[in-house]
Amino acid sequence: MLMNKRKQISRDLLAKLFWKDTPIEYAKNNLNVTVHTLRKWFQEVDKETNYIISKGNHYEINQNLSIETDLDCFKLACNEAQEMQQVDNKIASAKCLF
């Protein structure tokens, strides 16, 4: 869900992803227990915020939250490195002109 912060993900898909070798009804029960446990942990830290939202047969991360993952940081670092490389290339080209 963190990878698709602005998207709802079906319970069935999550259950299949995490418990692929388990019959779907058991997998869905495992998912319900896991989400319940996660919610309890989050409430210990912040009783006011609902981090995981249920909408029908889907879950999503609360879109009002500002969440940054390691992947977000990595992508940002890669973009900055590319920009720095482009600047270095321009500087090298400019030096060749002199």
PDB file of C-alpha atoms in Angstrom:
ATOM      1  CA  MET A   1       0.000   0.000   0.000  1.00  0.00           C
ATOM      2  CA  LEU A   2       2.909   2.316   0.640  1.00  0.00           C
ATOM      3  CA  MET A   3       4.098   1.769  -2.917  1.00  0.00           C
ATOM      4  CA  ASN A   4       0.715   2.959  -4.226  1.00  0.00           C
ATOM      5  CA  LYS A   5      -0.078   5.654  -1.680  1.00  0.00           C
ATOM      6  CA  ARG A   6      -2.950   7.146  -3.617  1.00  0.00           C
ATOM      7  CA  LYS A   7      -4.584   3.892  -4.688  1.00  0.00           C
ATOM      8  CA  GLN A   8      -6.999   1.529  -3.062  1.00  0.00           C
ATOM      9  CA  ILE A   9      -5.925  -2.118  -3.013  1.00  0.00           C
ATOM     10  CA  SER A  10      -8.433  -4.938  -2.837  1.00  0.00           C
ATOM     11  CA  ARG A  11      -8.453  -7.209   0.191  1.00  0.00           C
ATOM     12  CA  ASP A  12      -8.377 -10.227  -2.107  1.00  0.00           C
ATOM     13  CA  LEU A  13      -5.213  -9.013  -3.836  1.00  0.00           C
ATOM     14  CA  LEU A  14      -3.454  -8.284  -0.543  1.00  0.00           C
ATOM     15  CA  ALA A  15      -4.486 -11.665   0.845  1.00  0.00           C
ATOM     16  CA  LYS A  16      -3.188 -13.431  -2.268  1.00  0.00           C
ATOM     17  CA  LEU A  17       0.085 -11.475  -2.218  1.00  0.00           C
ATOM     18  CA  PHE A  18       0.900 -12.231   1.409  1.00  0.00           C
ATOM     19  CA  TRP A  19      -0.575 -15.734   1.702  1.00  0.00           C
ATOM     20  CA  LYS A  20      -0.388 -17.075  -1.839  1.00  0.00           C
ATOM     21  CA  ASP A  21      -0.297 -20.751  -0.815  1.00  0.00           C
ATOM     22  CA  THR A  22      -3.221 -20.416   1.586  1.00  0.00           C
ATOM     23  CA  PRO A  23      -6.909 -20.905   0.684  1.00  0.00           C
ATOM     24  CA  ILE A  24      -8.422 -17.478   0.049  1.00  0.00           C
ATOM     25  CA  GLU A  25     -10.826 -17.552   3.013  1.00  0.00           C
ATOM     26  CA  TYR A  26      -7.967 -18.263   5.431  1.00  0.00           C
ATOM     27  CA  ALA A  27      -5.775 -15.699   3.698  1.00  0.00           C
ATOM     28  CA  LYS A  28      -8.488 -13.041   4.039  1.00  0.00           C
ATOM     29  CA  ASN A  29      -8.864 -13.877   7.725  1.00  0.00           C
ATOM     30  CA  ASN A  30      -5.086 -13.572   8.165  1.00  0.00           C
ATOM     31  CA  LEU A  31      -5.256 -10.180   6.459  1.00  0.00           C
ATOM     32  CA  ASN A  32      -8.063  -8.992   8.747  1.00  0.00           C
ATOM     33  CA  VAL A  33      -6.104 -10.051  11.839  1.00  0.00           C
ATOM     34  CA  THR A  34      -2.939  -8.397  10.523  1.00  0.00           C
ATOM     35  CA  VAL A  35      -4.682  -5.105   9.701  1.00  0.00           C
ATOM     36  CA  HIS A  36      -6.367  -5.125  13.112  1.00  0.00           C
ATOM     37  CA  THR A  37      -2.972  -5.637  14.780  1.00  0.00           C
ATOM     38  CA  LEU A  38      -1.384  -2.854  12.722  1.00  0.00           C
ATOM     39  CA  ARG A  39      -4.190  -0.486  13.654  1.00  0.00           C
ATOM     40  CA  LYS A  40      -3.696  -1.261  17.345  1.00  0.00           C
ATOM     41  CA  TRP A  41       0.038  -0.540  17.048  1.00  0.00           C
ATOM     42  CA  PHE A  42      -0.620   2.747  15.261  1.00  0.00           C
ATOM     43  CA  GLN A  43      -3.173   3.755  17.910  1.00  0.00           C
ATOM     44  CA  GLU A  44      -0.566   3.269  20.629  1.00  0.00           C
ATOM     45  CA  VAL A  45       1.486   5.973  18.912  1.00  0.00           C
ATOM     46  CA  ASP A  46      -1.320   8.237  17.686  1.00  0.00           C
ATOM     47  CA  LYS A  47      -4.898   7.701  18.850  1.00  0.00           C
ATOM     48  CA  GLU A  48      -6.239  10.512  16.666  1.00  0.00           C
ATOM     49  CA  THR A  49      -5.165   9.266  13.230  1.00  0.00           C
ATOM     50  CA  ASN A  50      -6.573   6.394  11.216  1.00  0.00           C
ATOM     51  CA  TYR A  51      -3.599   5.241   9.146  1.00  0.00           C
ATOM     52  CA  ILE A  52      -5.284   2.376   7.285  1.00  0.00           C
ATOM     53  CA  ILE A  53      -8.653   3.159   5.706  1.00  0.00           C
ATOM     54  CA  SER A  54     -11.187   0.477   4.773  1.00  0.00           C
ATOM     55  CA  LYS A  55     -13.464   1.247   1.849  1.00  0.00           C
ATOM     56  CA  GLY A  56     -15.743  -1.618   0.933  1.00  0.00           C
ATOM     57  CA  ASN A  57     -13.529  -4.494  -0.159  1.00  0.00           C
ATOM     58  CA  HIS A  58     -10.416  -2.288  -0.353  1.00  0.00           C
ATOM     59  CA  TYR A  59      -7.747  -0.795   1.873  1.00  0.00           C
ATOM     60  CA  GLU A  60      -5.775   2.372   1.420  1.00  0.00           C
ATOM     61  CA  ILE A  61      -3.297   4.474   3.349  1.00  0.00           C
ATOM     62  CA  ASN A  62      -4.850   7.640   4.774  1.00  0.00           C
ATOM     63  CA  GLN A  63      -4.196  10.190   2.033  1.00  0.00           C
ATOM     64  CA  ASN A  64      -3.987  13.039   4.539  1.00  0.00           C
ATOM     65  CA  LEU A  65      -0.707  11.644   5.856  1.00  0.00           C
ATOM     66  CA  SER A  66       2.713  12.666   4.663  1.00  0.00           C
ATOM     67  CA  ILE A  67       4.610   9.384   4.368  1.00  0.00           C
ATOM     68  CA  GLU A  68       8.105   9.008   2.983  1.00  0.00           C
ATOM     69  CA  THR A  69       9.523   5.552   2.261  1.00  0.00           C
ATOM     70  CA  ASP A  70      13.082   4.404   1.663  1.00  0.00           C
ATOM     71  CA  LEU A  71      12.119   3.998  -1.990  1.00  0.00           C
ATOM     72  CA  ASP A  72      11.005   7.645  -2.137  1.00  0.00           C
ATOM     73  CA  CYS A  73      14.376   8.733  -0.717  1.00  0.00           C
ATOM     74  CA  PHE A  74      16.251   6.465  -3.132  1.00  0.00           C
ATOM     75  CA  LYS A  75      14.367   7.831  -6.160  1.00  0.00           C
ATOM     76  CA  LEU A  76      15.045  11.394  -5.019  1.00  0.00           C
ATOM     77  CA  ALA A  77      18.750  10.627  -4.589  1.00  0.00           C
ATOM     78  CA  CYS A  78      18.870   9.052  -8.076  1.00  0.00           C
ATOM     79  CA  ASN A  79      17.218  12.111  -9.610  1.00  0.00           C
ATOM     80  CA  GLU A  80      19.653  14.427  -7.831  1.00  0.00           C
ATOM     81  CA  ALA A  81      22.596  12.313  -9.013  1.00  0.00           C
ATOM     82  CA  GLN A  82      21.337  12.489 -12.612  1.00  0.00           C
ATOM     83  CA  GLU A  83      20.985  16.267 -12.368  1.00  0.00           C
ATOM     84  CA  MET A  84      24.509  16.557 -10.965  1.00  0.00           C
ATOM     85  CA  GLN A  85      25.834  14.366 -13.784  1.00  0.00           C
ATOM     86  CA  GLN A  86      24.170  16.635 -16.347  1.00  0.00           C
ATOM     87  CA  VAL A  87      25.779  19.682 -14.720  1.00  0.00           C
ATOM     88  CA  ASP A  88      29.165  17.929 -14.715  1.00  0.00           C
ATOM     89  CA  ASN A  89      28.750  17.115 -18.414  1.00  0.00           C
ATOM     90  CA  LYS A  90      27.952  20.759 -19.197  1.00  0.00           C
ATOM     91  CA  ILE A  91      30.975  21.940 -17.224  1.00  0.00           C
ATOM     92  CA  ALA A  92      33.222  19.447 -19.047  1.00  0.00           C
ATOM     93  CA  SER A  93      31.823  20.631 -22.393  1.00  0.00           C
ATOM     94  CA  ALA A  94      32.411  24.255 -21.437  1.00  0.00           C
ATOM     95  CA  LYS A  95      36.014  23.499 -20.426  1.00  0.00           C
ATOM     96  CA  CYS A  96      36.632  21.939 -23.843  1.00  0.00           C
ATOM     97  CA  LEU A  97      35.657  25.240 -25.469  1.00  0.00           C
ATOM     98  CA  PHE A  98      38.414  27.125 -23.648  1.00  0.00           C
TER      99      PHE A  98
END
